PDB file of C-alpha atoms in Angstrom:
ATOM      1  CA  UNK A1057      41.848  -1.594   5.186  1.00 55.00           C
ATOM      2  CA  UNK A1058      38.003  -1.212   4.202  1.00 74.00           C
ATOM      3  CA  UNK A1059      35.605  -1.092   6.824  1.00 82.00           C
ATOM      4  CA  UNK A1060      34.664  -4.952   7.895  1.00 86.00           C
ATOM      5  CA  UNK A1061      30.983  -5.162   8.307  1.00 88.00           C
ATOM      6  CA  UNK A1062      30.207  -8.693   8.148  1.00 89.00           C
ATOM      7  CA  UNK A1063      32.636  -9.092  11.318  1.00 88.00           C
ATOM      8  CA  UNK A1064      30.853  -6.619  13.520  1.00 90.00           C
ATOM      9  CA  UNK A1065      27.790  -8.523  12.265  1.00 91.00           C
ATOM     10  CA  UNK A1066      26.480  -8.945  15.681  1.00 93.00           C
ATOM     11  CA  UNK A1067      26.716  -5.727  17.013  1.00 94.00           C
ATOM     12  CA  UNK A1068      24.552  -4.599  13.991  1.00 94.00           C
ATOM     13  CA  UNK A1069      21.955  -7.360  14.939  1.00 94.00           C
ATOM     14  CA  UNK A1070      22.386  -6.106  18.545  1.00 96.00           C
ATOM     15  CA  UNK A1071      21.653  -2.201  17.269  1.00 95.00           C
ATOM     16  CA  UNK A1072      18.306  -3.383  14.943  1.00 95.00           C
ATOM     17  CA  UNK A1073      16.727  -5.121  18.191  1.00 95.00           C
ATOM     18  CA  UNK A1074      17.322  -1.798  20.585  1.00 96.00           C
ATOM     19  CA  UNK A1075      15.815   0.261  17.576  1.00 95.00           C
ATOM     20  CA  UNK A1076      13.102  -1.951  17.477  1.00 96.00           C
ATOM     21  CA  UNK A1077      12.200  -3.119  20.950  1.00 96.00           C
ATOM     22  CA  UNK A1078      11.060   0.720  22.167  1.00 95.00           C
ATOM     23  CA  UNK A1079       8.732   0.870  19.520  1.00 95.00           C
ATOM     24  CA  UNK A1080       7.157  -2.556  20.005  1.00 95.00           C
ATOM     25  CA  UNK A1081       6.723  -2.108  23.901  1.00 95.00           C
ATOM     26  CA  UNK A1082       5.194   1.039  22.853  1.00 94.00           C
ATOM     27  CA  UNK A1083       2.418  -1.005  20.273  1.00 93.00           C
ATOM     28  CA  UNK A1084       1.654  -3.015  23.059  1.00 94.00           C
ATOM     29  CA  UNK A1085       1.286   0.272  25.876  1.00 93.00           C
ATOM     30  CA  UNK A1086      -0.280   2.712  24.004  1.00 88.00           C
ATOM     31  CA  UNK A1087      -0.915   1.094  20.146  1.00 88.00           C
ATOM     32  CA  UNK A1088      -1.269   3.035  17.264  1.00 86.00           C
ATOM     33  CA  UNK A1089      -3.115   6.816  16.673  1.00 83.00           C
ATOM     34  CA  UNK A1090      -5.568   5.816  13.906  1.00 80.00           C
ATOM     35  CA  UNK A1091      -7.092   8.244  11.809  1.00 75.00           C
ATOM     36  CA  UNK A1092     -10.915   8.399  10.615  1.00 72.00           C
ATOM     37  CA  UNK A1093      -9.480   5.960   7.762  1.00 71.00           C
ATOM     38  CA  UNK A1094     -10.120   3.579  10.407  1.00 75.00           C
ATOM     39  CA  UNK A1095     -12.264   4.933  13.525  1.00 72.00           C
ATOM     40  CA  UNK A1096     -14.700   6.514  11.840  1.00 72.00           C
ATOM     41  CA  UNK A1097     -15.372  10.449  12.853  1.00 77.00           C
ATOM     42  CA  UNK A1098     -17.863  13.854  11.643  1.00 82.00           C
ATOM     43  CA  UNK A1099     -18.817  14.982   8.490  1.00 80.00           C
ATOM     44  CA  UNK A1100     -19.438  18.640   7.527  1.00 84.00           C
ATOM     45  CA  UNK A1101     -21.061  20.226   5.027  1.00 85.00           C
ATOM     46  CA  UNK A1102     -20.716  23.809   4.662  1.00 87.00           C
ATOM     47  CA  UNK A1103     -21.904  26.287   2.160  1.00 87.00           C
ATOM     48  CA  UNK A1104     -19.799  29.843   2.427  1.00 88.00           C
ATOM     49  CA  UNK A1105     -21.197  32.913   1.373  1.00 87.00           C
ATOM     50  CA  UNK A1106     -17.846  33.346  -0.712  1.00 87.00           C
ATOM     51  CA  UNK A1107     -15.162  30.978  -2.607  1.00 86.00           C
ATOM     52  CA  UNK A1108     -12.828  29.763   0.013  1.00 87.00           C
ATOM     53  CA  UNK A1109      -9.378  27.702  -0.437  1.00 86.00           C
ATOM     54  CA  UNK A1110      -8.270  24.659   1.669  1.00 84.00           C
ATOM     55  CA  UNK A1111      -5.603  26.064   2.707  1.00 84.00           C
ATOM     56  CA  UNK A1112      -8.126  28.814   4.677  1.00 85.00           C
ATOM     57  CA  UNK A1113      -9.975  26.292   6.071  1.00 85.00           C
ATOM     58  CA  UNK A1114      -7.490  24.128   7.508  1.00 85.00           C
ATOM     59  CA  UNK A1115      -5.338  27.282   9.259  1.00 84.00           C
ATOM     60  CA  UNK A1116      -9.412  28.003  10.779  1.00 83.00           C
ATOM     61  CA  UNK A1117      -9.142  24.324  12.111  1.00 83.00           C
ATOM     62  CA  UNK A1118      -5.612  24.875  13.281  1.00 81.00           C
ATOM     63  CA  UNK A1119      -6.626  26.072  16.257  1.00 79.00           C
ATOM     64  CA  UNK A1120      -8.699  23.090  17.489  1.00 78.00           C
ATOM     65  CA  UNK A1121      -5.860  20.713  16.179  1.00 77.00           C
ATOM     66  CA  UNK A1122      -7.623  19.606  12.915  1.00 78.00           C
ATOM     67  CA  UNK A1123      -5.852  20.835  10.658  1.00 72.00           C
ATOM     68  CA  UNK A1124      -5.322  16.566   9.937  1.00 72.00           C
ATOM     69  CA  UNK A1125      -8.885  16.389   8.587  1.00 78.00           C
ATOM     70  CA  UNK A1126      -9.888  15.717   4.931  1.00 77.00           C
ATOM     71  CA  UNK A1127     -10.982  18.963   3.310  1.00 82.00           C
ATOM     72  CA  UNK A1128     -12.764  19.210   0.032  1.00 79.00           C
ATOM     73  CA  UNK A1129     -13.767  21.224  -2.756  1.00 80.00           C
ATOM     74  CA  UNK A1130     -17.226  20.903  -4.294  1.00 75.00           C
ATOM     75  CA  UNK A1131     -16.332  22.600  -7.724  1.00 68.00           C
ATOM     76  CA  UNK A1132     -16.157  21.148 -11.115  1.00 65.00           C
ATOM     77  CA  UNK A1133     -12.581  20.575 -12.199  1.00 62.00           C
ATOM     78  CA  UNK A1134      -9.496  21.706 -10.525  1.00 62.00           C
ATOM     79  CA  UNK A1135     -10.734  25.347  -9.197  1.00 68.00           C
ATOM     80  CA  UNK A1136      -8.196  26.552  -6.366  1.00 78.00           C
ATOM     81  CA  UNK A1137     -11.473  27.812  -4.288  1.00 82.00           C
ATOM     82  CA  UNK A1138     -15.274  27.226  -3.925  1.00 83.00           C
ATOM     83  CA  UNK A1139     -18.335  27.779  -1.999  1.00 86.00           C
ATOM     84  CA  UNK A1140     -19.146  24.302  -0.822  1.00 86.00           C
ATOM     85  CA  UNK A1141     -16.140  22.557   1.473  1.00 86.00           C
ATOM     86  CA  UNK A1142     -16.716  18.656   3.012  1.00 82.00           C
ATOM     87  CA  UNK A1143     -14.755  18.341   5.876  1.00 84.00           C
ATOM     88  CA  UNK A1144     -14.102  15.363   7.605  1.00 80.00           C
ATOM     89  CA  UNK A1145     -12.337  15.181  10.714  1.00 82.00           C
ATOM     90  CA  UNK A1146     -12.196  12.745  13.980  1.00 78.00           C
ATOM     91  CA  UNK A1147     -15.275  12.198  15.920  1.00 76.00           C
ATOM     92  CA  UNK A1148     -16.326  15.639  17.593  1.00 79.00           C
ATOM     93  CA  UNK A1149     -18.571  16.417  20.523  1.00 79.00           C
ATOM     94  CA  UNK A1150     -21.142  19.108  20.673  1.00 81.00           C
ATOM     95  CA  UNK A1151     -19.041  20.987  22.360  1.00 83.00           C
ATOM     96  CA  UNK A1152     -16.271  21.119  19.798  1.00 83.00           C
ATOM     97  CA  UNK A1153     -18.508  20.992  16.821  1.00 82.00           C
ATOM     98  CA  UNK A1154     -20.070  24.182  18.028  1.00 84.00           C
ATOM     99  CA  UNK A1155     -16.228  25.953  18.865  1.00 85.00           C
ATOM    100  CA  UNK A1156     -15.258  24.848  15.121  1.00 84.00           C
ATOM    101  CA  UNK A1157     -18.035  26.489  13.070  1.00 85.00           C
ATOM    102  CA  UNK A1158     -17.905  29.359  15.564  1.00 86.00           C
ATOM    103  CA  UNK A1159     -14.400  29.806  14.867  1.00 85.00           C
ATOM    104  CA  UNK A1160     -14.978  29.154  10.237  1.00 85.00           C
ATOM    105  CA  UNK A1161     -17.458  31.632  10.994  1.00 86.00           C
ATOM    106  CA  UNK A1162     -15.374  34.412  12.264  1.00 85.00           C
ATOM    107  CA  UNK A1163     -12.387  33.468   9.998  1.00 86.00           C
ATOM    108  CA  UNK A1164     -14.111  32.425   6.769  1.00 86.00           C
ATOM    109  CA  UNK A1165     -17.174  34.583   6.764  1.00 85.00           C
ATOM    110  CA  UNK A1166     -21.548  33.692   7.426  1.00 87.00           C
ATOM    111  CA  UNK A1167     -22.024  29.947   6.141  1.00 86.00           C
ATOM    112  CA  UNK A1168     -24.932  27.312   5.514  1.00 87.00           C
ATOM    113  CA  UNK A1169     -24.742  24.299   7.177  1.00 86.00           C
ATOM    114  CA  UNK A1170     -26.351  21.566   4.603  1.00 84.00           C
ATOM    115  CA  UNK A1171     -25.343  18.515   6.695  1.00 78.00           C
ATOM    116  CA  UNK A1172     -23.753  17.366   9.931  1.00 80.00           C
ATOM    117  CA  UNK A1173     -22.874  13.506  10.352  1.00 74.00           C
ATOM    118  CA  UNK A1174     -21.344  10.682  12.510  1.00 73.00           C
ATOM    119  CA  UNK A1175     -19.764   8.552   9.425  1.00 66.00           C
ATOM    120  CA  UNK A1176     -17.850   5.377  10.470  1.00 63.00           C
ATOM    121  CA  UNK A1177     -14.659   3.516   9.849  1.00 60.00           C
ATOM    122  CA  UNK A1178     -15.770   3.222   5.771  1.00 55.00           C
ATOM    123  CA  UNK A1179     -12.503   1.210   4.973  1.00 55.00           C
ATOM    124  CA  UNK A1180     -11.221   0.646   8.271  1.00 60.00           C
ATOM    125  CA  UNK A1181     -11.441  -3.160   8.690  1.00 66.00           C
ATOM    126  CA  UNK A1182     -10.919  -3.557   4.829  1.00 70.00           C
ATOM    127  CA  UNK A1183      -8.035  -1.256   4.238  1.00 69.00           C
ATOM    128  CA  UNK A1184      -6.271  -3.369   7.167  1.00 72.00           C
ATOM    129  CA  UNK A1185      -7.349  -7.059   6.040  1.00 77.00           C
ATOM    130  CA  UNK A1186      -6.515  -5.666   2.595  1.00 77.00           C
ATOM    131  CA  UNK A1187      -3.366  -4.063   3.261  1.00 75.00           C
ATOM    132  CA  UNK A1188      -2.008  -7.168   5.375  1.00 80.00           C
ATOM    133  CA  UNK A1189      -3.096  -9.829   2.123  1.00 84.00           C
ATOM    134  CA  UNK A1190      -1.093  -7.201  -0.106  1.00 80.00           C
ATOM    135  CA  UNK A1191       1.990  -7.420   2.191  1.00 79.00           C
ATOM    136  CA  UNK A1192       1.923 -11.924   2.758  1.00 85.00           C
ATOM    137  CA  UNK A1193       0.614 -11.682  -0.830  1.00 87.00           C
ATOM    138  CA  UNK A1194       3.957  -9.799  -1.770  1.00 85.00           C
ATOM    139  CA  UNK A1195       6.679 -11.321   0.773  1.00 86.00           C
ATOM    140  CA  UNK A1196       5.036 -14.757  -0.661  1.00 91.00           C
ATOM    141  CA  UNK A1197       5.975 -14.401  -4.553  1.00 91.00           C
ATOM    142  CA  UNK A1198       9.308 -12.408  -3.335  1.00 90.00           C
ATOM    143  CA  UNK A1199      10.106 -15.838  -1.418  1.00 91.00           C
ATOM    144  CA  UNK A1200       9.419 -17.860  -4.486  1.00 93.00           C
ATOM    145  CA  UNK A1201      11.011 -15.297  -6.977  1.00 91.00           C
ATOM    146  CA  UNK A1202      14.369 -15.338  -5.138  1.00 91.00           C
ATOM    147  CA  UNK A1203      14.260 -18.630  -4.135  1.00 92.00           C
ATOM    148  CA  UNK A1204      14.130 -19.347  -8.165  1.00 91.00           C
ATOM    149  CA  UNK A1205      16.459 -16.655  -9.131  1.00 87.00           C
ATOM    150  CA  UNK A1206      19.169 -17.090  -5.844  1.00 89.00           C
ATOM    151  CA  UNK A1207      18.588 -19.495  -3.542  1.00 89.00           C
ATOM    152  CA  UNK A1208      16.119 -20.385  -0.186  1.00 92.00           C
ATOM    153  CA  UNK A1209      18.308 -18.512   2.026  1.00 92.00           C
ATOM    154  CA  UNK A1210      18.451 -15.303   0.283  1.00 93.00           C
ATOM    155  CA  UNK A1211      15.015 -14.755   0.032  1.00 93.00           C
ATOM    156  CA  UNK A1212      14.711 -15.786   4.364  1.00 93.00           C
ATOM    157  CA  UNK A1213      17.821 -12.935   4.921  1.00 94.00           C
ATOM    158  CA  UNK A1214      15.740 -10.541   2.078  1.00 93.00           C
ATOM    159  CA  UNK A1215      12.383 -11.132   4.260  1.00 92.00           C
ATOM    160  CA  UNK A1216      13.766 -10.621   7.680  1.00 93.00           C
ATOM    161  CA  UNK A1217      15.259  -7.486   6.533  1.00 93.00           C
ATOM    162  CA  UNK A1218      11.409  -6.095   5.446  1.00 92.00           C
ATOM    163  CA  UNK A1219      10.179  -7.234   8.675  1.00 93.00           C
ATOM    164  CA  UNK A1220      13.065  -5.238  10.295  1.00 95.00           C
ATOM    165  CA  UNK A1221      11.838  -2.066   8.204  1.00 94.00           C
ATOM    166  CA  UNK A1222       8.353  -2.513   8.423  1.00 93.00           C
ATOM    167  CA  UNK A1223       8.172  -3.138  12.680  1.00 95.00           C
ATOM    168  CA  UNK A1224      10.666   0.319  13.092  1.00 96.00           C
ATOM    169  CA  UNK A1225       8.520   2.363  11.055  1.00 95.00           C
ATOM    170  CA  UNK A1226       5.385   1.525  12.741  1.00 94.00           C
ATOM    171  CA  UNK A1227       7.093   1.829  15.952  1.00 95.00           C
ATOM    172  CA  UNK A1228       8.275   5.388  15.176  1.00 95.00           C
ATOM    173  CA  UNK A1229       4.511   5.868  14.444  1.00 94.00           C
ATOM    174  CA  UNK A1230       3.003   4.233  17.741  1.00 93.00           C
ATOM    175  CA  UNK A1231       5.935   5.707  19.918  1.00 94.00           C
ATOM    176  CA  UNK A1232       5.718   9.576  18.319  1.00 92.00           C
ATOM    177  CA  UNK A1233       1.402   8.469  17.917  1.00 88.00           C
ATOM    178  CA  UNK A1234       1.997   9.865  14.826  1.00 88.00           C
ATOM    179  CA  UNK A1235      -2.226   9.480  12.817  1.00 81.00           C
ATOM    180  CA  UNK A1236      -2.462   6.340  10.344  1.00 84.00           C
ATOM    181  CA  UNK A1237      -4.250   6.866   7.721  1.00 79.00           C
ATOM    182  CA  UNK A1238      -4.648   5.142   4.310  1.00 76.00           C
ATOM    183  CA  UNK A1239      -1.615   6.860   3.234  1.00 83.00           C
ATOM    184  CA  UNK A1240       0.483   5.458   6.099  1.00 86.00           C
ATOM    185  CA  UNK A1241      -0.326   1.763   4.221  1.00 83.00           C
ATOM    186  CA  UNK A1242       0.496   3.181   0.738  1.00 86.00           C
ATOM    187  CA  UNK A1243       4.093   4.173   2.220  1.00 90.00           C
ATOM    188  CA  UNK A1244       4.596   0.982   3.860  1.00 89.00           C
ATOM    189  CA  UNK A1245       4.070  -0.350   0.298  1.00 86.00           C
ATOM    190  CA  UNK A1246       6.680   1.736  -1.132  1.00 90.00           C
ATOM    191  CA  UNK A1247       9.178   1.060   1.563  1.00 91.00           C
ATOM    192  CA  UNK A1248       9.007  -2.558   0.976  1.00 88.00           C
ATOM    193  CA  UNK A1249       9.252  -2.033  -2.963  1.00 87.00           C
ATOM    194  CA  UNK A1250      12.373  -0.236  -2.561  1.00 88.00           C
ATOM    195  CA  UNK A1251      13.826  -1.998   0.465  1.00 89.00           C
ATOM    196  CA  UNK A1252      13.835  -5.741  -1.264  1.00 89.00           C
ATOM    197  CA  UNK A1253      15.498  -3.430  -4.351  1.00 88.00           C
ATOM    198  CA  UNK A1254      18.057  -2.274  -2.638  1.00 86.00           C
ATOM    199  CA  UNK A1255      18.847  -5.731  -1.327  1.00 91.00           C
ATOM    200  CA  UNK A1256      18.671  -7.815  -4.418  1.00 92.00           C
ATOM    201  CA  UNK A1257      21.584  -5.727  -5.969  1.00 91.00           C
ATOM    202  CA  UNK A1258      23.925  -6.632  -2.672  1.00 92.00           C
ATOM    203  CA  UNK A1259      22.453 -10.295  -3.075  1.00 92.00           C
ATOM    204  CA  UNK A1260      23.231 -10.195  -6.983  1.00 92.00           C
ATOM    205  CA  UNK A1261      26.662  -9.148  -6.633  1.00 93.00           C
ATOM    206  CA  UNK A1262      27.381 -12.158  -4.027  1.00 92.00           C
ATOM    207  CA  UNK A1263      25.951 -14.708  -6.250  1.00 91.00           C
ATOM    208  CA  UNK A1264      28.533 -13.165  -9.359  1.00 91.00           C
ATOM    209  CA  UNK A1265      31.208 -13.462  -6.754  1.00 91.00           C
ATOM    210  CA  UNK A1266      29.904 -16.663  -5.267  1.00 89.00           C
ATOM    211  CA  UNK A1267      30.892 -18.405  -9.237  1.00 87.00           C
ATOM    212  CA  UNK A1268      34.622 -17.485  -8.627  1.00 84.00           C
ATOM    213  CA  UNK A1269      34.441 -18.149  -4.864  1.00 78.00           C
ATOM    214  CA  UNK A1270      37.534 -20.112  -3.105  1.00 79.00           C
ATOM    215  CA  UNK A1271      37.252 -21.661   0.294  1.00 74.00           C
ATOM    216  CA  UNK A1272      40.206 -19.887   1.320  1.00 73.00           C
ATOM    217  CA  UNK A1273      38.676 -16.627   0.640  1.00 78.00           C
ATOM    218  CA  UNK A1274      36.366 -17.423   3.542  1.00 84.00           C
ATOM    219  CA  UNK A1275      32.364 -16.387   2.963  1.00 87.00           C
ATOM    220  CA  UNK A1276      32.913 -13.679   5.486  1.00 90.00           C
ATOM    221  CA  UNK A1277      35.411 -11.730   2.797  1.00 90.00           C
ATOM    222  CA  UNK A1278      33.248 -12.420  -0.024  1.00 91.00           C
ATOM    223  CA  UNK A1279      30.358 -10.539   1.547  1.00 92.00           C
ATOM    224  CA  UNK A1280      32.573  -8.042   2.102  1.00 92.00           C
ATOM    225  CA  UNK A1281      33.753  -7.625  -0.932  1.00 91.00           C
ATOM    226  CA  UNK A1282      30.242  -7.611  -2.599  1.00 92.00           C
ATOM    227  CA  UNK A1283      28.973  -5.012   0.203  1.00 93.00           C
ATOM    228  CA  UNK A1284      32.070  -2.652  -1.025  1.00 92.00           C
ATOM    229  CA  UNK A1285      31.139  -3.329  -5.122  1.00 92.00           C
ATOM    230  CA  UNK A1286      27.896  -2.125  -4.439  1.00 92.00           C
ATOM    231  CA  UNK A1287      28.157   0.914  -2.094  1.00 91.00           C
ATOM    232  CA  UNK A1288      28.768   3.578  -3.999  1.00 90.00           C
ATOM    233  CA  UNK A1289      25.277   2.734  -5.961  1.00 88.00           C
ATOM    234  CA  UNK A1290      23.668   2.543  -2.427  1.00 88.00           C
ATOM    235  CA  UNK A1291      24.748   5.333  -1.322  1.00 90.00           C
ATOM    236  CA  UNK A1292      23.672   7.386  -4.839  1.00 91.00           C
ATOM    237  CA  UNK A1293      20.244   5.830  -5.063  1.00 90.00           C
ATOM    238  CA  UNK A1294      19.180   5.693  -1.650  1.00 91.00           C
ATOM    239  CA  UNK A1295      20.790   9.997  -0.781  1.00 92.00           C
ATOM    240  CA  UNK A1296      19.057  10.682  -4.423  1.00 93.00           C
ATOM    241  CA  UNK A1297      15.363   9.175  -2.642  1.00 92.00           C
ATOM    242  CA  UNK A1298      15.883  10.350   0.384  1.00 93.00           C
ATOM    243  CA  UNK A1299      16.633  14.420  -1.076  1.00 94.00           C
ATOM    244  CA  UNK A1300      13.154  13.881  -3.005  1.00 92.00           C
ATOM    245  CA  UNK A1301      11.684  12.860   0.281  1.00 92.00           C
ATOM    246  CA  UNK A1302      13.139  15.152   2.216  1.00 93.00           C
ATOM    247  CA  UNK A1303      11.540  17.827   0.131  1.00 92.00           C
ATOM    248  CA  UNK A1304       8.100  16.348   0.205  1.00 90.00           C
ATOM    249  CA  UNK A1305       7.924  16.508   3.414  1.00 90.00           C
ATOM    250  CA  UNK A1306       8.788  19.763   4.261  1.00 89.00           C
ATOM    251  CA  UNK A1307       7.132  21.545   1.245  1.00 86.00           C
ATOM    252  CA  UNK A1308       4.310  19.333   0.763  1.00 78.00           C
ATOM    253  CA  UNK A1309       1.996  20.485   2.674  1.00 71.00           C
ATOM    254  CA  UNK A1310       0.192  19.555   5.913  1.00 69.00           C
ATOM    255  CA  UNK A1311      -1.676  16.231   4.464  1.00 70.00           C
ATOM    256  CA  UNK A1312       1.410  14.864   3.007  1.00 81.00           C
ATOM    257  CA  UNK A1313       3.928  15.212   6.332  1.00 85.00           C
ATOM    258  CA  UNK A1314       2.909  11.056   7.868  1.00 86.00           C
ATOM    259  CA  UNK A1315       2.891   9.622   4.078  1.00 89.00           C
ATOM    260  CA  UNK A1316       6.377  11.599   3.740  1.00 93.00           C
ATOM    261  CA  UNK A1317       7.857  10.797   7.209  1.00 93.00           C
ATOM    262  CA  UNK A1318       7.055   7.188   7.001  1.00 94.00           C
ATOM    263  CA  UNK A1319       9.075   7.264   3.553  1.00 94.00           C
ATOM    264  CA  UNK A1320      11.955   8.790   4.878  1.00 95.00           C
ATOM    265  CA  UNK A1321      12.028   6.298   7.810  1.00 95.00           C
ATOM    266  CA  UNK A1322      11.730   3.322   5.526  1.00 94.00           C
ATOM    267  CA  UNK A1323      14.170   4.626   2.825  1.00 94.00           C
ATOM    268  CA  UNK A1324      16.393   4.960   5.456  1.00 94.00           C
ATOM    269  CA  UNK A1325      16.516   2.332   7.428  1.00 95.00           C
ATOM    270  CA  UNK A1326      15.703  -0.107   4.804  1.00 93.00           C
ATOM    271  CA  UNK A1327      19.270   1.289   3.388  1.00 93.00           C
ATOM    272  CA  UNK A1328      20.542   0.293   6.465  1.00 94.00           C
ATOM    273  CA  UNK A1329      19.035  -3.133   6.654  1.00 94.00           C
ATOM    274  CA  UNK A1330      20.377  -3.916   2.827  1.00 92.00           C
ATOM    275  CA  UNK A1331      24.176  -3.290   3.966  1.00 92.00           C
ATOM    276  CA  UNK A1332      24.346  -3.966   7.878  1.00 93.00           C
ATOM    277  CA  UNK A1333      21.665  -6.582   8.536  1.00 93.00           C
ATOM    278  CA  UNK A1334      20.109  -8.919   5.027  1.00 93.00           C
ATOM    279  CA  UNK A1335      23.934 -10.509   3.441  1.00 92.00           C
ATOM    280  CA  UNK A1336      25.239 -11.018   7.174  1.00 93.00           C
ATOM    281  CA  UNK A1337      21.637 -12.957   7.868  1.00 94.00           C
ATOM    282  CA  UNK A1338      22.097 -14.712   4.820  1.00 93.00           C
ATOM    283  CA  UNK A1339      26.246 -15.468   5.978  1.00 93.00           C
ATOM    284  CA  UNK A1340      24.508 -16.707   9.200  1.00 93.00           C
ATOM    285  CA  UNK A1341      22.056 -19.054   7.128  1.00 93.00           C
ATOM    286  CA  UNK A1342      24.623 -20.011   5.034  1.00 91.00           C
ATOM    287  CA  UNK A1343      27.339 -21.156   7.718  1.00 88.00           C
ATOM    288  CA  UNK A1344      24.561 -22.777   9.571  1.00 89.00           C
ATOM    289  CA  UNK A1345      23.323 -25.298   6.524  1.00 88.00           C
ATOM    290  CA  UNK A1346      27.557 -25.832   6.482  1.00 83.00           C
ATOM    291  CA  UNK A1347      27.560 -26.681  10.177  1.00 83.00           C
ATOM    292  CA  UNK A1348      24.764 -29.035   9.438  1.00 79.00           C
ATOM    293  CA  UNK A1349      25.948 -30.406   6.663  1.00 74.00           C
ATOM    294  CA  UNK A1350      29.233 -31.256   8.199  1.00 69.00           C
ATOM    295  CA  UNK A1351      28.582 -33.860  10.476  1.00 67.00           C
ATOM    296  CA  UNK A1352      26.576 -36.119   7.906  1.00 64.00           C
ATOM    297  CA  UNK A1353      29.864 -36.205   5.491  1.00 61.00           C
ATOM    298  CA  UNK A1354      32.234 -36.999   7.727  1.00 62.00           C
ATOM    299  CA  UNK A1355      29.359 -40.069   8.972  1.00 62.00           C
ATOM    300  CA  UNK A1356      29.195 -40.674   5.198  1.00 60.00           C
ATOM    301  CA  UNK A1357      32.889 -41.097   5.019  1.00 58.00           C
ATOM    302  CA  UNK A1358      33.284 -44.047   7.591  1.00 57.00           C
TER     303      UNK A1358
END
C-alpha cells in the first residue's frame, strides 16, 4: 500500500508551524542581519602600487570579518587584477578603518588612499518597498491566473504554500542572522517562481483526475493518487535543482554562499510544501465549501 499523505495531513500542518514558529519568534527577538544593501556602511578607495585580484583582497579582510563586503575592480573589461579596488563594507569606526588598511598594507603591498566615505542605505527603503510590490504584484496575477485556469481554491492552497516557503527561509536567515542583501530578494524571487511550478503540476494532475472523479472514490484518494502520478517528476526536477545548487554554493565563492543557501532552503522546502502541505490545503478548502454547501440543499429540498 502507497504511502497515504493526505491522511496524515495534519501532522504535516502540525510539522510546517514548528518549522516556522522558531524562526518567527526569532524576527520578532533579534530581526534580520541587513547588509549595506540596506544600512548603509564605508566606502574605500584604494590605489595599489601593483595589480591585485579580489580574491587577495577579500582573504586581507578575512581577518576583520569582511570578507562580506563588495569588492571591485577599476579596469576596463574583464581583467582578473588591477590597481584601483572600491571596497564597500558595513559602517566602520576609526578604529577599524585604521586596523583594515594597516592590515591591505602589509598583505597587499604600499597603497594610495583616493577616498574614504560614509555612503548610506542607496536602495535600502526602495529595494524593500520594491521587492514587497514585486511579491503582492506576483501572488496577485498567480491568484487570478489559477483561479481562471483551476479554480478559487487552488490558487488560496497554491498561495499559502509560498507564504509557508517564503516565512521559513527568512526565518533560517533571522535565526542563523545570516546578511541580507539584494541578492537575498533575488532568491526569494526564484523560490517563489519555482515553488508555485512545482505545485501547479500536482494541482494539474487533480483537475485531469477530478473529470473522471466518483464520489465513492472519496477526494482524499484522488489526491492521493495525483500526489503518486506526479512524484517521480518531483523528485527528478526538484534533486536535479537542488545538485546545481548544491554546487553553487560550495564552489561559488564567498559572495554567492546567502544567494545560494537561501535557494537551497526554498527549493527544498518549497518541494516539500507542493506534496505535504498545498493539495491537502486545497482537500481542506474543498471539503469545507461541501460542508457548507450541505446544509442549504437539504433546506432546499423541504
Amino acid at each position: 500500500m502507497k504511502f497515504d499523505f493526505v491522511g496524515r495531513r495534519n501532522w504535516w500542518f502540525l510539522l510546517s508551524v514548528l518549522i516556522i514558529l522558531p524562526g518567527l519568534i526569532s524576527i520578532a527577538v533579534q530581526g534580520f542581519n541587513l547588509g549595506i544593501d540596506f544600512t548603509g556602511g564605508t566606502l574605500l578607495d584604494l590605489k595599489f602600487s601593483r595589480p591585485v585580484m579580489v580574491a587577495e583582497v577579500r582573504e586581507a579582510l578575512k581577518e576583520h570579518h569582511f570578507e562580506g563586503s563588495t569588492i571591485q575592480l577599476a579596469a576596463e573589461g574583464q581583467a582578473d587584477a588591477a590597481p584601483n579596488v572600491f571596497i564597500r563594507t558595513t559602517l566602520l569606526s576609526e578604529q577599524d578603518r585604521l586596523a583594515v588598511l594597516a592590515d591591505l598594507k602589509k598583505n597587499l603591498g604600499d597603497f594610495e588612499v583616493l577616498r574614504i566615505e560614509q555612503v548610506g542605505a542607496v536602495i535600502g527603503s526602495e529595494l524593500t518597498k520594491q521587492a514587497v510590490m514585486a511579491l503582492a504584484l506576483s501572488w496577485l496575477l498567480m491568484i487570478v491566473y489559477i483561479t481562471y485556469r483551476f479554480e478559487f481554491k487552488f490558487a488560496i492552497a497554491g498561495i499559502i504554500g509560498l507564504l509557508h516557503d517564503v516565512l521559513i527561509v527568512i526565518g533560517v536567515f533571522s535565526l542563523l542572522q545570516k546578511e541580507i542583501d539584494a541578492s537575498f530578494v533575488a532568491a526569494l524571487l526564484t523560490i517563489v517562481g519555482y515553488s508555485i511550478n512545482d505545485t501547479i503540476v500536482i494541482f494539474d494532475r487533480i483537475r485531469e483526475n477530478l473529470k473522471t472523479y466518483r464520489k465513492s472514490e472519496g477526494l482524499e484518494q484522488l489526491v492521493n493518487k495525483s500526489i503518486w502520478q506526479t512524484m517521480t517528476r518531483s523528485i527528478y526536477t526538484v534533486l536535479t535543482v537542488l545538485f546545481a545548487t548544491a554546487s553553487l554554493y560550495f564552489f561559488g565563492g564567498e559572495t554567492t554562499k546567502n544567494f545560494s543557501l537561501a535557494l537551497l532552503i526554498g527549493f527544498t522546502v518549497g518541494a516539500y510544501s507542493s506534496i505535504f502541505n498545498a493539495s491537502q490545503i486545497w482537500l481542506v478548502l474543498r471539503e469545507y465549501s461541501e460542508r457548507k454547501r450541505l446544509p442549504e440543499k437539504t433546506k432546499s429540498t423541504k
